[in-house]
């Protein structure tokens, strides 16, 4: 079996550390691994397959001899270093929003549009979608293929790990402060996140939506290859550590029954049906965390319109929402193209 030299850019971050675990867990055929981060991580080592690997400070020469470079080091870093990596001969799989809407860069969720990976040949870059988009399209694609979704109304309940390690620490500290009656401090979010919900993810735009909300519209259309799908999103940060939940309402062109949706999703790749209200069985963030399936339940007819369905969709935002999806893309590349 062919083996590959893999670089992980942003290896010390919340997503990067999970990326390393995913490469190990999924037994990606790694010949050599290069762990890259910023000047702040100089001198650090990270474990890969029971070996301590020194973290290297990323620079223009970091990608010589690299086959696949998986980036989760922020948009600015990716804008600068992805073309350098591609020029050096690596295929970049980037987790940031920097390249997602570039027409010469494919945006890939392997359960939905694996063939789009071939588009890496244009710029040497493949984009990984936003976590909230990924879990939604994994669950909705089988329905879209069967009866065409005209419109999606989604509200998200997003875990703090989506903001990175500092936010995980902030929620932990605020919960401790609350139960110990100590004054609460907030640095990462504009308001206290413990015991609260913030309808604010990423920055606000002129149209009143946040960037996160507009990502869900634009990315869904690009992944489905269908610009006529309407998506309106409200994205909310909730005091959960791992696992994004989504309340999703869809309107379809052709009528589909709840039974048919259940049958489609029971056989859909990457989906686990958790839908037995009589036994109080429905998807939970705590159950989604630490595994790779997208959990779907609470499937019911929207009785306010002729062709409507409601669903509750939950996944681990750091795994399927970021690291696992990126490694799955690398697997398609390795198996079919490199
Ligand atoms: P994080 O915990 O803050 O980690 C950031 C990583 O980037 C660290 O390894 C950091 O290295 C590295 N880095 C920052 N600036 C760098 C530079 N100039 N050169 C080299 N390395 C640099 O953040 P995270 O939560 O892992 O998220 C990282 C990025 O992944 C985000 O900015 C976002 O673009 C993307 N992301 C995507 C999703 C998704 O929905 N698919 C979800 C979350 C995050 P040091 O440790 O040395 O500072
Ligand atoms: O907040 C979340 O739950 C997901 C966050 C994703 C994120 C965080 C910082 C920068 C992104 C992203 O993937 O869209 C970015 C980015 O724009 O690259």
Tab-separated table of C-alpha atoms and ligand atoms in Angstrom:
chain	number	residue	atom	x	y	z
A	1	UNK	CA	0.000	0.000	0.000
A	2	UNK	CA	1.268	3.468	-0.867
A	3	UNK	CA	2.136	5.602	2.165
A	4	UNK	CA	2.181	9.398	2.359
A	5	UNK	CA	4.101	12.227	3.959
A	6	UNK	CA	1.457	14.213	5.824
A	7	UNK	CA	1.762	17.691	7.337
A	8	UNK	CA	-0.691	18.887	10.005
A	9	UNK	CA	-0.671	22.694	10.084
A	10	UNK	CA	-2.086	23.955	13.384
A	11	UNK	CA	-1.198	20.658	15.046
A	12	UNK	CA	-1.284	22.071	18.590
A	13	UNK	CA	-4.849	23.462	18.327
A	14	UNK	CA	-8.223	22.007	19.331
A	15	UNK	CA	-8.867	20.731	15.786
A	16	UNK	CA	-5.216	19.867	15.030
A	17	UNK	CA	-4.831	17.571	18.051
A	18	UNK	CA	-8.033	15.747	17.040
A	19	UNK	CA	-6.695	15.569	13.471
A	20	UNK	CA	-3.637	13.672	14.738
A	21	UNK	CA	-5.908	11.267	16.690
A	22	UNK	CA	-8.113	10.712	13.613
A	23	UNK	CA	-5.089	9.887	11.438
A	24	UNK	CA	-4.085	7.309	14.077
A	25	UNK	CA	-7.573	5.874	14.697
A	26	UNK	CA	-8.409	5.534	10.998
A	27	UNK	CA	-4.942	4.070	10.279
A	28	UNK	CA	-4.262	6.573	7.526
A	29	UNK	CA	-1.220	5.297	5.564
A	30	UNK	CA	1.331	7.758	6.990
A	31	UNK	CA	4.953	7.350	5.898
A	32	UNK	CA	6.128	10.444	7.724
A	33	UNK	CA	4.306	13.138	9.707
A	34	UNK	CA	5.223	16.812	10.059
A	35	UNK	CA	3.530	18.682	12.908
A	36	UNK	CA	3.451	22.429	12.281
A	37	UNK	CA	2.400	25.340	14.491
A	38	UNK	CA	3.444	28.893	15.319
A	39	UNK	CA	6.483	30.344	17.071
A	40	UNK	CA	4.500	29.949	20.360
A	41	UNK	CA	4.883	26.171	20.123
A	42	UNK	CA	8.645	26.120	19.548
A	43	UNK	CA	10.195	23.319	21.598
A	44	UNK	CA	6.949	21.393	22.103
A	45	UNK	CA	6.478	17.757	21.130
A	46	UNK	CA	3.260	15.860	20.323
A	47	UNK	CA	2.606	12.132	20.340
A	48	UNK	CA	1.874	10.294	17.086
A	49	UNK	CA	1.618	6.499	17.113
A	50	UNK	CA	3.519	6.322	20.436
A	51	UNK	CA	6.401	8.474	19.190
A	52	UNK	CA	7.108	12.006	20.482
A	53	UNK	CA	7.382	14.242	17.400
A	54	UNK	CA	8.898	17.744	17.695
A	55	UNK	CA	6.533	20.528	16.595
A	56	UNK	CA	8.093	22.618	13.814
A	57	UNK	CA	7.472	26.322	13.329
A	58	UNK	CA	5.647	26.636	9.999
A	59	UNK	CA	7.549	28.532	7.309
A	60	UNK	CA	7.946	28.645	3.511
A	61	UNK	CA	10.022	25.426	3.500
A	62	UNK	CA	7.735	23.322	5.688
A	63	UNK	CA	6.012	21.581	2.774
A	64	UNK	CA	8.945	20.308	0.725
A	65	UNK	CA	8.337	16.585	0.139
A	66	UNK	CA	4.823	16.671	1.669
A	67	UNK	CA	2.040	14.763	-0.175
A	68	UNK	CA	-0.977	15.942	1.854
A	69	UNK	CA	-1.120	19.027	4.105
A	70	UNK	CA	-4.123	19.264	6.436
A	71	UNK	CA	-4.585	22.824	7.693
A	72	UNK	CA	-6.464	24.041	10.782
A	73	UNK	CA	-4.454	27.136	11.616
A	74	UNK	CA	-7.005	29.881	10.849
A	75	UNK	CA	-8.036	31.660	7.660
A	76	UNK	CA	-5.184	34.174	7.439
A	77	UNK	CA	-2.522	31.511	7.904
A	78	UNK	CA	-4.211	29.336	5.304
A	79	UNK	CA	-4.463	32.156	2.770
A	80	UNK	CA	-0.718	32.663	3.077
A	81	UNK	CA	0.565	29.079	3.374
A	82	UNK	CA	-1.862	26.913	1.324
A	83	UNK	CA	-0.575	28.211	-2.038
A	84	UNK	CA	3.008	27.729	-0.804
A	85	UNK	CA	2.202	24.127	0.165
A	86	UNK	CA	0.427	23.503	-3.156
A	87	UNK	CA	3.379	24.966	-5.091
A	88	UNK	CA	5.687	22.592	-3.220
A	89	UNK	CA	3.577	19.686	-4.535
A	90	UNK	CA	1.299	18.968	-1.569
A	91	UNK	CA	-2.486	18.703	-1.814
A	92	UNK	CA	-3.981	20.950	0.867
A	93	UNK	CA	-7.117	20.035	2.822
A	94	UNK	CA	-8.065	23.261	4.580
A	95	UNK	CA	-10.420	23.577	7.544
A	96	UNK	CA	-10.854	27.352	7.483
A	97	UNK	CA	-13.372	29.433	5.540
A	98	UNK	CA	-10.553	31.035	3.492
A	99	UNK	CA	-11.045	28.960	0.325
A	100	UNK	CA	-14.528	27.476	0.737
A	101	UNK	CA	-16.320	29.697	-1.746
A	102	UNK	CA	-13.478	29.896	-4.301
A	103	UNK	CA	-14.911	28.420	-7.541
A	104	UNK	CA	-11.570	26.703	-8.211
A	105	UNK	CA	-11.579	24.957	-4.821
A	106	UNK	CA	-13.882	21.986	-4.168
A	107	UNK	CA	-15.874	21.974	-0.909
A	108	UNK	CA	-16.274	18.374	0.127
A	109	UNK	CA	-18.301	16.193	2.464
A	110	UNK	CA	-17.396	12.637	1.419
A	111	UNK	CA	-20.894	11.246	2.143
A	112	UNK	CA	-22.352	13.845	-0.249
A	113	UNK	CA	-19.961	14.869	-3.040
A	114	UNK	CA	-16.824	12.672	-2.946
A	115	UNK	CA	-16.282	13.080	-6.710
A	116	UNK	CA	-15.734	16.823	-6.210
A	117	UNK	CA	-12.319	15.898	-4.726
A	118	UNK	CA	-11.057	15.658	-8.338
A	119	UNK	CA	-11.261	19.470	-8.435
A	120	UNK	CA	-8.115	19.650	-6.285
A	121	UNK	CA	-6.208	19.644	-9.577
A	122	UNK	CA	-7.112	23.307	-10.190
A	123	UNK	CA	-5.399	24.973	-7.216
A	124	UNK	CA	-4.065	22.027	-5.211
A	125	UNK	CA	-6.524	22.923	-2.439
A	126	UNK	CA	-9.677	21.241	-1.098
A	127	UNK	CA	-11.851	23.012	1.474
A	128	UNK	CA	-13.509	21.383	4.460
A	129	UNK	CA	-16.898	22.977	5.222
A	130	UNK	CA	-18.025	24.599	8.464
A	131	UNK	CA	-19.027	22.125	11.186
A	132	UNK	CA	-22.673	23.245	11.290
A	133	UNK	CA	-22.985	22.749	7.542
A	134	UNK	CA	-21.301	19.332	7.513
A	135	UNK	CA	-23.671	17.572	9.911
A	136	UNK	CA	-26.734	19.161	8.297
A	137	UNK	CA	-25.835	18.104	4.740
A	138	UNK	CA	-24.866	14.561	5.803
A	139	UNK	CA	-28.420	14.123	7.126
A	140	UNK	CA	-30.290	16.058	4.420
A	141	UNK	CA	-28.522	14.839	1.268
A	142	UNK	CA	-30.428	11.510	1.011
A	143	UNK	CA	-33.707	13.449	1.316
A	144	UNK	CA	-32.602	16.059	-1.230
A	145	UNK	CA	-31.706	13.306	-3.701
A	146	UNK	CA	-35.103	11.641	-3.232
A	147	UNK	CA	-37.557	14.558	-3.187
A	148	UNK	CA	-35.526	17.785	-3.602
A	149	UNK	CA	-35.398	20.171	-0.680
A	150	UNK	CA	-36.690	23.636	-1.587
A	151	UNK	CA	-36.067	25.403	1.721
A	152	UNK	CA	-34.258	24.761	5.013
A	153	UNK	CA	-34.950	26.629	8.262
A	154	UNK	CA	-32.255	25.780	10.815
A	155	UNK	CA	-31.465	26.864	14.373
A	156	UNK	CA	-28.189	25.624	15.835
A	157	UNK	CA	-27.163	24.926	19.437
A	158	UNK	CA	-23.363	25.034	19.142
A	159	UNK	CA	-20.822	23.752	21.647
A	160	UNK	CA	-18.063	26.037	22.951
A	161	UNK	CA	-15.307	23.751	21.571
A	162	UNK	CA	-16.178	25.244	18.165
A	163	UNK	CA	-14.483	28.435	19.376
A	164	UNK	CA	-11.299	26.582	20.432
A	165	UNK	CA	-9.573	25.530	23.633
A	166	UNK	CA	-9.826	28.948	25.340
A	167	UNK	CA	-13.626	28.797	25.140
A	168	UNK	CA	-13.721	25.290	26.625
A	169	UNK	CA	-11.647	26.622	29.543
A	170	UNK	CA	-13.913	29.678	29.875
A	171	UNK	CA	-17.101	27.605	30.221
A	172	UNK	CA	-15.361	25.297	32.719
A	173	UNK	CA	-14.157	28.262	34.817
A	174	UNK	CA	-17.535	30.018	34.720
A	175	UNK	CA	-19.404	26.886	35.858
A	176	UNK	CA	-16.960	26.485	38.770
A	177	UNK	CA	-17.286	30.192	39.641
A	178	UNK	CA	-21.094	29.979	39.608
A	179	UNK	CA	-21.334	26.979	41.940
A	180	UNK	CA	-18.736	28.518	44.264
A	181	UNK	CA	-20.457	31.955	44.237
A	182	UNK	CA	-17.337	33.652	42.831
A	183	UNK	CA	-17.719	36.593	40.376
A	184	UNK	CA	-17.853	35.426	36.726
A	185	UNK	CA	-15.254	36.620	34.183
A	186	UNK	CA	-15.767	36.497	30.415
A	187	UNK	CA	-12.995	37.026	27.859
A	188	UNK	CA	-13.777	34.820	24.875
A	189	UNK	CA	-17.495	35.646	24.487
A	190	UNK	CA	-19.109	39.084	24.914
A	191	UNK	CA	-21.373	37.675	27.666
A	192	UNK	CA	-21.326	34.877	30.226
A	193	UNK	CA	-21.795	31.544	28.415
A	194	UNK	CA	-22.414	29.353	31.505
A	195	UNK	CA	-26.187	28.867	32.006
A	196	UNK	CA	-26.830	31.148	29.023
A	197	UNK	CA	-27.443	31.047	25.226
A	198	UNK	CA	-25.802	33.559	22.883
A	199	UNK	CA	-27.467	34.064	19.472
A	200	UNK	CA	-24.150	35.223	18.056
A	201	UNK	CA	-21.519	33.058	16.286
A	202	UNK	CA	-18.775	34.769	14.274
A	203	UNK	CA	-19.254	38.442	13.361
A	204	UNK	CA	-22.415	40.274	12.317
A	205	UNK	CA	-22.918	41.319	8.689
A	206	UNK	CA	-24.868	44.226	7.205
A	207	UNK	CA	-27.907	42.010	6.494
A	208	UNK	CA	-28.263	41.245	10.224
A	209	UNK	CA	-27.100	37.641	9.887
A	210	UNK	CA	-23.803	36.416	11.315
A	211	UNK	CA	-21.045	35.018	9.094
A	212	UNK	CA	-21.716	31.553	10.571
A	213	UNK	CA	-25.350	31.813	9.420
A	214	UNK	CA	-24.366	32.844	5.896
A	215	UNK	CA	-21.786	30.024	5.737
A	216	UNK	CA	-24.667	27.568	6.239
A	217	UNK	CA	-26.503	28.993	3.211
A	218	UNK	CA	-23.562	29.373	0.825
A	219	UNK	CA	-21.786	26.129	1.726
A	220	UNK	CA	-24.956	23.990	1.547
A	221	UNK	CA	-25.658	25.282	-1.964
A	222	UNK	CA	-22.097	24.603	-3.123
A	223	UNK	CA	-21.962	21.072	-1.645
A	224	UNK	CA	-25.408	20.133	-3.013
A	225	UNK	CA	-24.491	21.753	-6.351
A	226	UNK	CA	-27.902	23.462	-6.223
A	227	UNK	CA	-28.122	27.238	-5.896
A	228	UNK	CA	-31.903	27.166	-5.731
A	229	UNK	CA	-32.042	25.651	-2.216
A	230	UNK	CA	-33.119	28.306	0.295
A	231	UNK	CA	-31.455	28.244	3.725
A	232	UNK	CA	-32.196	30.575	6.626
A	233	UNK	CA	-30.154	29.979	9.772
A	234	UNK	CA	-30.005	31.219	13.349
A	235	UNK	CA	-26.792	30.084	15.035
A	236	UNK	CA	-26.636	29.996	18.827
A	237	UNK	CA	-23.780	29.245	21.240
A	238	UNK	CA	-24.911	27.110	24.175
A	239	UNK	CA	-23.119	25.935	27.350
A	240	UNK	CA	-22.185	22.496	25.967
A	241	UNK	CA	-18.543	21.378	25.664
A	242	UNK	CA	-18.678	19.043	22.630
A	243	UNK	CA	-21.442	18.350	20.072
A	244	UNK	CA	-23.476	20.744	17.960
A	245	UNK	CA	-27.277	20.191	17.863
A	246	UNK	CA	-29.578	21.521	15.150
A	247	UNK	CA	-33.315	21.935	14.858
A	248	UNK	CA	-33.985	21.637	11.125
A	249	UNK	CA	-37.206	22.237	9.208
A	250	UNK	CA	-37.326	21.356	5.517
A	251	UNK	CA	-39.857	21.960	2.768
A	252	UNK	CA	-39.608	19.474	-0.084
A	253	UNK	CA	-40.756	19.634	-3.695
A	254	UNK	CA	-42.375	16.182	-3.591
A	255	UNK	CA	-44.221	14.836	-0.552
A	256	UNK	CA	-42.233	12.433	1.660
A	257	UNK	CA	-43.585	10.627	4.701
A	258	UNK	CA	-41.885	10.332	8.080
A	259	UNK	CA	-41.592	6.579	7.497
A	260	UNK	CA	-39.803	7.138	4.169
A	261	UNK	CA	-37.399	9.664	5.741
A	262	UNK	CA	-36.604	7.150	8.487
A	263	UNK	CA	-35.933	4.432	5.893
A	264	UNK	CA	-33.676	6.717	3.841
A	265	UNK	CA	-31.675	7.816	6.877
A	266	UNK	CA	-31.400	4.314	8.337
A	267	UNK	CA	-29.357	3.401	5.240
A	268	UNK	CA	-27.494	6.691	4.757
A	269	UNK	CA	-23.684	6.726	5.082
A	270	UNK	CA	-22.442	8.522	8.206
A	271	UNK	CA	-25.954	8.757	9.707
A	272	UNK	CA	-27.236	6.981	12.819
A	273	UNK	CA	-30.969	7.056	13.335
A	274	UNK	CA	-31.827	7.675	17.002
A	275	UNK	CA	-35.577	8.123	16.851
A	276	UNK	CA	-37.806	6.297	19.282
A	277	UNK	CA	-39.829	8.887	21.201
A	278	UNK	CA	-41.829	6.182	22.996
A	279	UNK	CA	-38.585	5.131	24.720
A	280	UNK	CA	-37.299	8.718	25.141
A	281	UNK	CA	-34.652	7.977	22.482
A	282	UNK	CA	-33.435	11.012	20.544
A	283	UNK	CA	-29.988	12.423	19.634
A	284	UNK	CA	-28.023	14.052	22.458
A	285	UNK	CA	-24.811	16.103	22.333
A	286	UNK	CA	-23.361	13.925	25.095
A	287	UNK	CA	-23.933	10.798	22.960
A	288	UNK	CA	-22.588	12.415	19.774
A	289	UNK	CA	-19.356	13.548	21.448
A	290	UNK	CA	-16.347	11.292	20.867
A	291	UNK	CA	-17.760	9.416	17.848
A	292	UNK	CA	-18.135	10.116	14.117
A	293	UNK	CA	-21.774	9.481	13.179
A	294	UNK	CA	-24.321	12.229	12.614
A	295	UNK	CA	-27.256	11.364	14.889
A	296	UNK	CA	-30.759	12.125	13.588
A	297	UNK	CA	-34.082	11.885	15.397
A	298	UNK	CA	-37.326	13.696	16.344
A	299	UNK	CA	-38.371	13.167	12.709
A	300	UNK	CA	-41.940	14.377	12.307
A	301	UNK	CA	-44.216	16.010	9.814
A	302	UNK	CA	-44.466	19.800	9.800
A	303	UNK	CA	-48.234	20.014	9.917
A	304	UNK	CA	-48.223	23.739	9.075
A	305	UNK	CA	-47.316	23.177	5.377
A	306	UNK	CA	-48.125	20.474	2.773
A	307	UNK	CA	-44.563	19.079	2.300
A	308	UNK	CA	-42.650	19.746	5.512
A	309	UNK	CA	-40.466	17.629	7.809
A	310	UNK	CA	-38.759	18.490	11.113
A	311	UNK	CA	-35.552	16.831	12.312
A	312	UNK	CA	-33.065	17.100	15.190
A	313	UNK	CA	-29.464	16.592	13.996
A	314	UNK	CA	-26.467	16.199	16.323
A	315	UNK	CA	-22.749	15.501	15.702
A	316	UNK	CA	-19.337	15.935	17.316
A	317	UNK	CA	-18.276	19.324	15.933
A	318	UNK	CA	-14.539	18.711	16.335
A	319	UNK	CA	-14.632	15.205	14.852
A	320	UNK	CA	-17.184	14.958	11.972
A	321	UNK	CA	-17.485	18.759	11.958
A	322	UNK	CA	-13.763	19.265	11.354
A	323	UNK	CA	-11.017	16.633	11.842
A	324	UNK	CA	-12.771	13.434	10.733
A	325	UNK	CA	-14.237	15.053	7.622
A	326	UNK	CA	-10.785	16.385	6.655
A	327	UNK	CA	-9.155	12.973	7.145
A	328	UNK	CA	-11.981	11.333	5.133
A	329	UNK	CA	-11.193	13.766	2.296
A	330	UNK	CA	-7.521	12.783	2.563
A	331	UNK	CA	-8.601	9.130	2.359
A	332	UNK	CA	-10.479	9.765	-0.921
A	333	UNK	CA	-7.399	11.557	-2.260
A	334	UNK	CA	-5.095	8.728	-1.204
A	335	UNK	CA	-7.333	5.977	-2.577
A	336	UNK	CA	-8.328	7.546	-5.889
A	337	UNK	CA	-5.973	10.321	-6.920
A	338	UNK	CA	-2.445	10.204	-5.445
B	1	LIG	P1	-6.886	26.849	18.179
B	1	LIG	O1	-7.142	25.824	19.224
B	1	LIG	O2	-6.730	28.268	18.561
B	1	LIG	O3	-5.559	26.396	17.339
B	1	LIG	C1	-4.982	27.178	16.332
B	1	LIG	C2	-3.809	26.440	15.730
B	1	LIG	O4	-3.268	27.205	14.660
B	1	LIG	C3	-2.666	26.217	16.718
B	1	LIG	O5	-2.011	25.024	16.431
B	1	LIG	C4	-1.758	27.413	16.408
B	1	LIG	O6	-0.419	27.195	16.799
B	1	LIG	C5	-1.877	27.437	14.898
B	1	LIG	N1	-1.466	28.718	14.346
B	1	LIG	C6	-2.034	29.918	14.553
B	1	LIG	N2	-1.349	30.865	13.866
B	1	LIG	C7	-0.344	30.236	13.208
B	1	LIG	C8	0.707	30.640	12.353
B	1	LIG	N3	0.874	31.929	12.021
B	1	LIG	N4	1.546	29.705	11.874
B	1	LIG	C9	1.406	28.425	12.202
B	1	LIG	N5	0.430	27.954	13.026
B	1	LIG	C10	-0.442	28.845	13.511
B	1	LIG	O7	-8.026	26.831	17.090
B	1	LIG	P2	-8.915	25.593	16.586
B	1	LIG	O8	-10.183	25.579	17.343
B	1	LIG	O9	-8.074	24.369	16.511
B	1	LIG	O10	-9.275	26.102	15.124
B	1	LIG	C11	-8.265	26.332	14.162
B	1	LIG	C12	-8.904	26.743	12.846
B	1	LIG	O11	-9.630	25.628	12.322
B	1	LIG	C13	-9.952	27.859	12.976
B	1	LIG	O12	-9.345	29.132	12.911
B	1	LIG	C14	-10.870	27.587	11.815
B	1	LIG	O13	-10.366	28.211	10.659
B	1	LIG	C15	-10.795	26.084	11.683
B	1	LIG	N6	-11.967	25.448	12.318
B	1	LIG	C16	-12.863	24.904	11.491
B	1	LIG	C17	-13.978	24.323	12.010
B	1	LIG	C18	-14.998	23.783	11.080
B	1	LIG	O14	-16.137	24.104	11.289
B	1	LIG	N7	-14.641	22.984	10.101
B	1	LIG	C19	-14.204	24.256	13.376
B	1	LIG	C20	-13.259	24.815	14.213
B	1	LIG	C21	-12.137	25.408	13.659
B	1	LIG	P3	0.113	27.665	18.275
B	1	LIG	O15	-0.426	26.644	19.249
B	1	LIG	O16	1.576	27.603	18.123
B	1	LIG	O17	-0.444	29.016	18.523
B	2	LIG	O1	-18.020	28.317	16.154
B	2	LIG	C1	-18.114	27.145	15.765
B	2	LIG	O2	-18.794	26.302	16.353
B	2	LIG	C2	-17.389	26.726	14.532
B	2	LIG	C3	-16.273	27.634	14.226
B	2	LIG	C4	-15.636	27.629	13.086
B	2	LIG	C5	-14.613	28.605	12.776
B	2	LIG	C6	-13.937	29.253	13.812
B	2	LIG	C7	-12.976	30.233	13.516
B	2	LIG	C8	-12.722	30.578	12.215
B	2	LIG	C9	-14.312	28.930	11.453
B	2	LIG	C10	-14.968	28.150	10.357
B	2	LIG	O3	-14.615	26.991	10.188
B	2	LIG	O4	-15.819	28.664	9.637
B	2	LIG	C11	-13.386	29.925	11.184
B	2	LIG	C12	-13.089	30.344	9.791
B	2	LIG	O5	-13.783	31.228	9.267
B	2	LIG	O6	-12.135	29.820	9.227
